[in-house]
PDB file of C-alpha atoms in Angstrom:
ATOM      1  CA  UNK A   1       6.321  25.177  23.015  1.00 56.00           C
ATOM      2  CA  UNK A   2       4.754  28.480  21.806  1.00 61.00           C
ATOM      3  CA  UNK A   3       3.049  27.011  18.642  1.00 57.00           C
ATOM      4  CA  UNK A   4       2.305  23.850  20.712  1.00 64.00           C
ATOM      5  CA  UNK A   5       0.297  26.126  23.260  1.00 66.00           C
ATOM      6  CA  UNK A   6      -1.382  28.392  20.654  1.00 72.00           C
ATOM      7  CA  UNK A   7      -2.287  25.262  18.485  1.00 69.00           C
ATOM      8  CA  UNK A   8      -3.955  23.652  21.712  1.00 72.00           C
ATOM      9  CA  UNK A   9      -6.303  26.935  22.427  1.00 76.00           C
ATOM     10  CA  UNK A  10      -7.421  27.187  19.435  1.00 73.00           C
ATOM     11  CA  UNK A  11      -8.275  23.763  19.034  1.00 77.00           C
ATOM     12  CA  UNK A  12     -10.287  24.037  22.520  1.00 77.00           C
ATOM     13  CA  UNK A  13     -12.250  27.198  20.589  1.00 80.00           C
ATOM     14  CA  UNK A  14     -12.660  25.772  17.331  1.00 83.00           C
ATOM     15  CA  UNK A  15     -14.779  22.760  15.978  1.00 87.00           C
ATOM     16  CA  UNK A  16     -15.196  19.624  16.543  1.00 86.00           C
ATOM     17  CA  UNK A  17     -13.462  20.033  20.105  1.00 88.00           C
ATOM     18  CA  UNK A  18     -15.617  23.099  21.178  1.00 88.00           C
ATOM     19  CA  UNK A  19     -18.665  21.348  20.323  1.00 90.00           C
ATOM     20  CA  UNK A  20     -17.542  18.043  22.353  1.00 90.00           C
ATOM     21  CA  UNK A  21     -16.923  19.880  25.118  1.00 92.00           C
ATOM     22  CA  UNK A  22     -20.173  21.837  25.151  1.00 91.00           C
ATOM     23  CA  UNK A  23     -22.027  18.592  24.596  1.00 92.00           C
ATOM     24  CA  UNK A  24     -19.957  17.122  27.581  1.00 92.00           C
ATOM     25  CA  UNK A  25     -21.177  20.124  29.765  1.00 92.00           C
ATOM     26  CA  UNK A  26     -24.460  19.685  28.778  1.00 90.00           C
ATOM     27  CA  UNK A  27     -24.663  15.893  29.583  1.00 91.00           C
ATOM     28  CA  UNK A  28     -23.060  16.501  33.133  1.00 91.00           C
ATOM     29  CA  UNK A  29     -25.884  19.031  34.179  1.00 90.00           C
ATOM     30  CA  UNK A  30     -28.688  16.862  32.250  1.00 84.00           C
ATOM     31  CA  UNK A  31     -29.797  16.056  35.931  1.00 83.00           C
ATOM     32  CA  UNK A  32     -29.492  19.578  37.798  1.00 87.00           C
ATOM     33  CA  UNK A  33     -29.983  21.857  35.154  1.00 88.00           C
ATOM     34  CA  UNK A  34     -31.992  19.946  32.542  1.00 88.00           C
ATOM     35  CA  UNK A  35     -33.321  22.849  30.677  1.00 91.00           C
ATOM     36  CA  UNK A  36     -29.673  24.375  30.012  1.00 91.00           C
ATOM     37  CA  UNK A  37     -28.299  21.445  29.624  1.00 89.00           C
ATOM     38  CA  UNK A  38     -30.755  20.403  26.553  1.00 93.00           C
ATOM     39  CA  UNK A  39     -30.002  23.919  25.159  1.00 94.00           C
ATOM     40  CA  UNK A  40     -26.623  22.915  25.090  1.00 92.00           C
ATOM     41  CA  UNK A  41     -26.726  19.849  23.476  1.00 94.00           C
ATOM     42  CA  UNK A  42     -29.054  21.369  21.256  1.00 95.00           C
ATOM     43  CA  UNK A  43     -26.646  24.007  20.133  1.00 95.00           C
ATOM     44  CA  UNK A  44     -23.753  21.420  19.755  1.00 94.00           C
ATOM     45  CA  UNK A  45     -25.514  18.965  17.946  1.00 95.00           C
ATOM     46  CA  UNK A  46     -27.307  21.199  15.606  1.00 96.00           C
ATOM     47  CA  UNK A  47     -24.098  23.716  15.320  1.00 94.00           C
ATOM     48  CA  UNK A  48     -22.256  20.043  14.487  1.00 94.00           C
ATOM     49  CA  UNK A  49     -24.964  19.247  11.564  1.00 96.00           C
ATOM     50  CA  UNK A  50     -24.898  22.240   9.973  1.00 96.00           C
ATOM     51  CA  UNK A  51     -20.895  22.995   9.994  1.00 96.00           C
ATOM     52  CA  UNK A  52     -20.505  18.998   8.203  1.00 96.00           C
ATOM     53  CA  UNK A  53     -22.610  20.447   5.353  1.00 96.00           C
ATOM     54  CA  UNK A  54     -20.708  21.479   2.322  1.00 95.00           C
ATOM     55  CA  UNK A  55     -23.230  23.746   1.594  1.00 95.00           C
ATOM     56  CA  UNK A  56     -22.430  25.643   4.836  1.00 96.00           C
ATOM     57  CA  UNK A  57     -18.853  24.787   5.008  1.00 96.00           C
ATOM     58  CA  UNK A  58     -17.932  26.227   1.289  1.00 95.00           C
ATOM     59  CA  UNK A  59     -20.107  29.282   1.839  1.00 95.00           C
ATOM     60  CA  UNK A  60     -18.480  30.180   5.140  1.00 95.00           C
ATOM     61  CA  UNK A  61     -15.048  29.867   3.701  1.00 96.00           C
ATOM     62  CA  UNK A  62     -16.198  31.448   0.671  1.00 95.00           C
ATOM     63  CA  UNK A  63     -16.385  34.415   2.927  1.00 94.00           C
ATOM     64  CA  UNK A  64     -12.653  34.949   3.729  1.00 95.00           C
ATOM     65  CA  UNK A  65     -11.668  34.540  -0.369  1.00 95.00           C
ATOM     66  CA  UNK A  66     -11.472  38.334  -0.563  1.00 93.00           C
ATOM     67  CA  UNK A  67      -9.049  38.314  -3.351  1.00 96.00           C
ATOM     68  CA  UNK A  68     -10.132  37.061  -7.109  1.00 95.00           C
ATOM     69  CA  UNK A  69      -8.184  34.700  -8.826  1.00 96.00           C
ATOM     70  CA  UNK A  70      -4.955  36.225 -11.027  1.00 97.00           C
ATOM     71  CA  UNK A  71      -5.084  36.570 -14.502  1.00 95.00           C
ATOM     72  CA  UNK A  72      -1.971  34.503 -15.947  1.00 93.00           C
ATOM     73  CA  UNK A  73      -2.479  36.382 -19.207  1.00 93.00           C
ATOM     74  CA  UNK A  74      -2.184  39.854 -17.640  1.00 95.00           C
ATOM     75  CA  UNK A  75       0.215  39.377 -14.909  1.00 96.00           C
ATOM     76  CA  UNK A  76       1.492  42.755 -13.249  1.00 96.00           C
ATOM     77  CA  UNK A  77       5.474  42.832 -12.362  1.00 96.00           C
ATOM     78  CA  UNK A  78       7.261  41.645  -9.735  1.00 97.00           C
ATOM     79  CA  UNK A  79      10.367  41.203  -8.165  1.00 98.00           C
ATOM     80  CA  UNK A  80       9.561  37.152  -6.770  1.00 98.00           C
ATOM     81  CA  UNK A  81       7.290  34.392  -6.070  1.00 98.00           C
ATOM     82  CA  UNK A  82       6.556  33.646  -2.453  1.00 98.00           C
ATOM     83  CA  UNK A  83       4.610  30.127  -1.744  1.00 98.00           C
ATOM     84  CA  UNK A  84       4.072  29.616   1.884  1.00 98.00           C
ATOM     85  CA  UNK A  85       4.176  26.068   3.804  1.00 95.00           C
ATOM     86  CA  UNK A  86       1.061  24.044   4.980  1.00 93.00           C
ATOM     87  CA  UNK A  87       2.507  21.221   6.768  1.00 92.00           C
ATOM     88  CA  UNK A  88       4.072  18.035   6.549  1.00 94.00           C
ATOM     89  CA  UNK A  89       3.585  14.476   5.303  1.00 94.00           C
ATOM     90  CA  UNK A  90       5.649  12.593   7.774  1.00 94.00           C
ATOM     91  CA  UNK A  91       7.376   9.399   7.187  1.00 93.00           C
ATOM     92  CA  UNK A  92       5.825   8.800   3.781  1.00 93.00           C
ATOM     93  CA  UNK A  93       6.579   5.266   2.639  1.00 95.00           C
ATOM     94  CA  UNK A  94       6.700   6.158  -0.777  1.00 93.00           C
ATOM     95  CA  UNK A  95       8.592   8.911  -0.492  1.00 91.00           C
ATOM     96  CA  UNK A  96      11.140   7.188   1.777  1.00 90.00           C
ATOM     97  CA  UNK A  97      10.956   9.845   4.394  1.00 92.00           C
ATOM     98  CA  UNK A  98       9.009  13.547   4.976  1.00 94.00           C
ATOM     99  CA  UNK A  99       7.594  15.270   2.432  1.00 95.00           C
ATOM    100  CA  UNK A 100       4.941  18.312   1.309  1.00 96.00           C
ATOM    101  CA  UNK A 101       1.422  17.478   2.631  1.00 95.00           C
ATOM    102  CA  UNK A 102      -1.984  17.533   0.368  1.00 95.00           C
ATOM    103  CA  UNK A 103      -2.512  21.505   1.268  1.00 96.00           C
ATOM    104  CA  UNK A 104       1.393  22.599   0.319  1.00 96.00           C
ATOM    105  CA  UNK A 105       1.262  20.330  -2.769  1.00 97.00           C
ATOM    106  CA  UNK A 106      -1.783  22.536  -3.970  1.00 97.00           C
ATOM    107  CA  UNK A 107       0.405  25.831  -3.071  1.00 98.00           C
ATOM    108  CA  UNK A 108       3.408  24.731  -4.991  1.00 98.00           C
ATOM    109  CA  UNK A 109       1.755  23.729  -7.933  1.00 98.00           C
ATOM    110  CA  UNK A 110       0.250  27.254  -8.297  1.00 98.00           C
ATOM    111  CA  UNK A 111       3.601  28.453  -7.369  1.00 98.00           C
ATOM    112  CA  UNK A 112       5.117  26.791 -10.376  1.00 98.00           C
ATOM    113  CA  UNK A 113       2.585  27.748 -12.788  1.00 97.00           C
ATOM    114  CA  UNK A 114       3.181  31.319 -11.595  1.00 98.00           C
ATOM    115  CA  UNK A 115       7.100  30.620 -12.280  1.00 98.00           C
ATOM    116  CA  UNK A 116       6.379  29.277 -15.774  1.00 97.00           C
ATOM    117  CA  UNK A 117       4.428  32.556 -16.604  1.00 96.00           C
ATOM    118  CA  UNK A 118       6.796  35.222 -14.735  1.00 96.00           C
ATOM    119  CA  UNK A 119      10.602  33.388 -14.504  1.00 96.00           C
ATOM    120  CA  UNK A 120      10.380  35.268 -11.298  1.00 98.00           C
ATOM    121  CA  UNK A 121      12.613  33.272  -8.362  1.00 98.00           C
ATOM    122  CA  UNK A 122      11.122  31.341  -6.255  1.00 98.00           C
ATOM    123  CA  UNK A 123      11.175  31.776  -2.177  1.00 98.00           C
ATOM    124  CA  UNK A 124       9.506  28.987  -0.031  1.00 98.00           C
ATOM    125  CA  UNK A 125       8.740  29.786   3.493  1.00 97.00           C
ATOM    126  CA  UNK A 126       8.212  27.412   6.411  1.00 96.00           C
ATOM    127  CA  UNK A 127      10.028  25.902   9.804  1.00 94.00           C
ATOM    128  CA  UNK A 128       9.380  22.931  11.149  1.00 90.00           C
ATOM    129  CA  UNK A 129       6.523  23.705  13.979  1.00 84.00           C
ATOM    130  CA  UNK A 130       5.783  19.725  14.178  1.00 81.00           C
ATOM    131  CA  UNK A 131       9.575  18.690  14.139  1.00 80.00           C
ATOM    132  CA  UNK A 132      11.353  17.228  11.672  1.00 86.00           C
ATOM    133  CA  UNK A 133      12.619  18.340   8.316  1.00 92.00           C
ATOM    134  CA  UNK A 134      11.570  21.937   8.226  1.00 95.00           C
ATOM    135  CA  UNK A 135       8.698  22.694   5.396  1.00 97.00           C
ATOM    136  CA  UNK A 136      10.874  25.178   3.005  1.00 97.00           C
ATOM    137  CA  UNK A 137      13.502  22.351   2.546  1.00 97.00           C
ATOM    138  CA  UNK A 138      10.642  19.665   1.666  1.00 97.00           C
ATOM    139  CA  UNK A 139       9.032  22.357  -0.600  1.00 98.00           C
ATOM    140  CA  UNK A 140      12.353  23.149  -2.237  1.00 97.00           C
ATOM    141  CA  UNK A 141      12.734  19.769  -2.818  1.00 96.00           C
ATOM    142  CA  UNK A 142       9.167  19.237  -4.320  1.00 96.00           C
ATOM    143  CA  UNK A 143       9.399  21.984  -6.651  1.00 97.00           C
ATOM    144  CA  UNK A 144      12.832  20.814  -7.938  1.00 96.00           C
ATOM    145  CA  UNK A 145      11.867  17.397  -8.626  1.00 95.00           C
ATOM    146  CA  UNK A 146       8.406  17.062  -9.251  1.00 94.00           C
ATOM    147  CA  UNK A 147       7.961  20.199 -10.837  1.00 96.00           C
ATOM    148  CA  UNK A 148      11.522  21.266 -12.663  1.00 96.00           C
ATOM    149  CA  UNK A 149      11.280  24.611 -10.990  1.00 97.00           C
ATOM    150  CA  UNK A 150      13.996  26.108  -9.235  1.00 97.00           C
ATOM    151  CA  UNK A 151      14.493  27.806  -5.885  1.00 97.00           C
ATOM    152  CA  UNK A 152      16.525  30.641  -4.746  1.00 97.00           C
ATOM    153  CA  UNK A 153      15.463  31.011  -1.243  1.00 97.00           C
ATOM    154  CA  UNK A 154      14.469  28.897   1.460  1.00 97.00           C
ATOM    155  CA  UNK A 155      13.117  30.372   4.840  1.00 97.00           C
ATOM    156  CA  UNK A 156      13.087  27.522   7.222  1.00 96.00           C
ATOM    157  CA  UNK A 157      13.023  28.908  10.618  1.00 94.00           C
ATOM    158  CA  UNK A 158       8.922  30.322  10.984  1.00 94.00           C
ATOM    159  CA  UNK A 159       6.055  28.304  12.615  1.00 91.00           C
ATOM    160  CA  UNK A 160       3.477  30.538  11.720  1.00 93.00           C
ATOM    161  CA  UNK A 161       2.083  32.905   8.719  1.00 94.00           C
ATOM    162  CA  UNK A 162       3.333  36.166  11.061  1.00 94.00           C
ATOM    163  CA  UNK A 163       6.963  34.848  11.200  1.00 95.00           C
ATOM    164  CA  UNK A 164       6.422  33.559   7.035  1.00 97.00           C
ATOM    165  CA  UNK A 165       6.391  37.261   6.420  1.00 97.00           C
ATOM    166  CA  UNK A 166       9.298  38.601   9.367  1.00 96.00           C
ATOM    167  CA  UNK A 167      11.434  35.868   8.460  1.00 97.00           C
ATOM    168  CA  UNK A 168      11.053  35.901   4.547  1.00 97.00           C
ATOM    169  CA  UNK A 169      11.997  40.011   4.978  1.00 97.00           C
ATOM    170  CA  UNK A 170      14.914  39.480   6.652  1.00 96.00           C
ATOM    171  CA  UNK A 171      15.808  36.590   4.141  1.00 97.00           C
ATOM    172  CA  UNK A 172      14.899  37.935   0.571  1.00 97.00           C
ATOM    173  CA  UNK A 173      17.387  40.920  -0.460  1.00 96.00           C
ATOM    174  CA  UNK A 174      16.562  44.342   0.056  1.00 94.00           C
ATOM    175  CA  UNK A 175      15.838  44.517  -3.762  1.00 95.00           C
ATOM    176  CA  UNK A 176      12.959  42.201  -3.635  1.00 97.00           C
ATOM    177  CA  UNK A 177      10.023  44.522  -2.510  1.00 96.00           C
ATOM    178  CA  UNK A 178       7.030  43.601  -4.854  1.00 98.00           C
ATOM    179  CA  UNK A 179       6.221  39.805  -4.650  1.00 98.00           C
ATOM    180  CA  UNK A 180       3.455  37.410  -5.531  1.00 98.00           C
ATOM    181  CA  UNK A 181       2.017  35.641  -2.567  1.00 98.00           C
ATOM    182  CA  UNK A 182       0.973  32.202  -3.119  1.00 98.00           C
ATOM    183  CA  UNK A 183      -1.291  30.708  -0.245  1.00 98.00           C
ATOM    184  CA  UNK A 184      -4.690  29.070  -0.274  1.00 98.00           C
ATOM    185  CA  UNK A 185      -7.290  32.010  -0.977  1.00 97.00           C
ATOM    186  CA  UNK A 186      -9.035  31.666   2.145  1.00 96.00           C
ATOM    187  CA  UNK A 187      -5.661  32.434   3.765  1.00 97.00           C
ATOM    188  CA  UNK A 188      -4.639  35.295   1.677  1.00 97.00           C
ATOM    189  CA  UNK A 189      -6.586  38.098   3.802  1.00 94.00           C
ATOM    190  CA  UNK A 190      -4.555  36.996   6.966  1.00 95.00           C
ATOM    191  CA  UNK A 191      -1.251  36.315   4.938  1.00 97.00           C
ATOM    192  CA  UNK A 192      -1.015  39.275   2.656  1.00 97.00           C
ATOM    193  CA  UNK A 193      -2.114  41.812   5.826  1.00 95.00           C
ATOM    194  CA  UNK A 194       1.111  40.625   7.884  1.00 96.00           C
ATOM    195  CA  UNK A 195       3.608  40.441   4.705  1.00 97.00           C
ATOM    196  CA  UNK A 196       2.089  43.832   4.048  1.00 97.00           C
ATOM    197  CA  UNK A 197       3.124  45.074   7.694  1.00 95.00           C
ATOM    198  CA  UNK A 198       6.687  43.519   7.150  1.00 96.00           C
ATOM    199  CA  UNK A 199       7.383  45.795   3.977  1.00 95.00           C
ATOM    200  CA  UNK A 200       6.447  43.896   1.037  1.00 97.00           C
ATOM    201  CA  UNK A 201       4.067  44.975  -1.856  1.00 97.00           C
ATOM    202  CA  UNK A 202       2.040  41.995  -2.130  1.00 98.00           C
ATOM    203  CA  UNK A 203       0.126  40.973  -5.277  1.00 98.00           C
ATOM    204  CA  UNK A 204      -2.368  37.909  -3.789  1.00 98.00           C
ATOM    205  CA  UNK A 205      -2.109  34.805  -5.811  1.00 98.00           C
ATOM    206  CA  UNK A 206      -4.644  32.336  -4.284  1.00 97.00           C
ATOM    207  CA  UNK A 207      -5.443  28.709  -5.187  1.00 97.00           C
ATOM    208  CA  UNK A 208      -7.733  26.527  -4.550  1.00 96.00           C
ATOM    209  CA  UNK A 209     -11.415  28.766  -4.517  1.00 96.00           C
ATOM    210  CA  UNK A 210     -14.411  27.199  -2.773  1.00 93.00           C
ATOM    211  CA  UNK A 211     -16.985  27.926  -4.927  1.00 90.00           C
ATOM    212  CA  UNK A 212     -16.408  26.705  -8.016  1.00 87.00           C
ATOM    213  CA  UNK A 213     -19.423  24.491  -9.138  1.00 88.00           C
ATOM    214  CA  UNK A 214     -23.068  24.924  -8.757  1.00 90.00           C
ATOM    215  CA  UNK A 215     -24.986  23.389  -5.809  1.00 91.00           C
ATOM    216  CA  UNK A 216     -25.441  19.680  -5.961  1.00 91.00           C
ATOM    217  CA  UNK A 217     -27.666  17.042  -3.786  1.00 93.00           C
ATOM    218  CA  UNK A 218     -24.621  15.866  -2.281  1.00 92.00           C
ATOM    219  CA  UNK A 219     -23.905  19.239  -0.836  1.00 92.00           C
ATOM    220  CA  UNK A 220     -27.280  18.639   1.827  1.00 95.00           C
ATOM    221  CA  UNK A 221     -25.759  15.564   3.094  1.00 95.00           C
ATOM    222  CA  UNK A 222     -23.028  15.879   6.123  1.00 95.00           C
ATOM    223  CA  UNK A 223     -19.562  15.018   5.237  1.00 95.00           C
ATOM    224  CA  UNK A 224     -15.870  14.892   7.019  1.00 94.00           C
ATOM    225  CA  UNK A 225     -14.381  16.947   4.516  1.00 94.00           C
ATOM    226  CA  UNK A 226     -17.090  19.797   5.446  1.00 95.00           C
ATOM    227  CA  UNK A 227     -16.274  19.708   9.057  1.00 95.00           C
ATOM    228  CA  UNK A 228     -12.406  20.224   8.183  1.00 94.00           C
ATOM    229  CA  UNK A 229     -13.445  23.172   5.718  1.00 95.00           C
ATOM    230  CA  UNK A 230     -15.757  24.605   8.522  1.00 95.00           C
ATOM    231  CA  UNK A 231     -12.468  24.364  10.908  1.00 94.00           C
ATOM    232  CA  UNK A 232     -10.360  25.942   8.290  1.00 94.00           C
ATOM    233  CA  UNK A 233     -12.678  28.737   7.873  1.00 95.00           C
ATOM    234  CA  UNK A 234     -13.204  29.451  11.773  1.00 94.00           C
ATOM    235  CA  UNK A 235      -9.600  28.947  12.405  1.00 91.00           C
ATOM    236  CA  UNK A 236      -8.811  31.759   9.777  1.00 93.00           C
ATOM    237  CA  UNK A 237     -11.272  34.416  11.510  1.00 92.00           C
ATOM    238  CA  UNK A 238      -9.389  33.567  14.997  1.00 89.00           C
ATOM    239  CA  UNK A 239      -6.571  34.239  13.292  1.00 88.00           C
ATOM    240  CA  UNK A 240      -7.575  37.482  11.876  1.00 89.00           C
ATOM    241  CA  UNK A 241      -9.189  38.540  15.473  1.00 88.00           C
ATOM    242  CA  UNK A 242      -5.669  37.412  17.040  1.00 83.00           C
ATOM    243  CA  UNK A 243      -3.543  39.213  14.724  1.00 85.00           C
ATOM    244  CA  UNK A 244      -5.699  42.449  14.841  1.00 82.00           C
ATOM    245  CA  UNK A 245      -5.141  42.409  18.815  1.00 81.00           C
ATOM    246  CA  UNK A 246      -1.449  41.423  18.677  1.00 78.00           C
ATOM    247  CA  UNK A 247      -0.261  43.807  16.078  1.00 70.00           C
TER     248      UNK A 247
END
């Protein structure tokens, strides 16, 4: 329930929900306070337009990509690889049941690449905040069946990034200190911080970087995926602020 409440509150504070609420408030006030209402509507619609532009969205999320990509030919030493969950594709008909979603698959693919480069034992972390099978169990299945990568540890209780870190520290042997932490590049700032506070020495292992191609004409056209990217960027900023005040 705590996870559901947190998700509900964050959705109210983030686009597009916050912009829809602002637009609704503007429409309600249009007759009585026309000037203020028009300002609210203008802010909401202009913000929605800008956040839907790939040019804006990609640059927003790139500001969170503090850690550069690893050079797989010159990797530092570590004790293990920890891959963070990112969600579930429920009742997948082609897989006859639940499996990992697109975001999680991106992380698993890079985790498998790191495994082949290092041979280190792999841990996966993720519970079931939305119900169903724990993400870590689905990740383990995907890694073993689809990538041929064995999974040594599966942390199945966590419902957020902070719990990923704390529960992984409890699960992993005390001899595991230095880890490659695999997640999206924009998620690493928050994830690396909480894993360090949990007692790990973290080597950030980011994947899916944003500004990997030159600006194209299509970047100036509003697109639904760009709004998703803007949402993710602002969600991470909100998460960083929240963790700073609650740690």
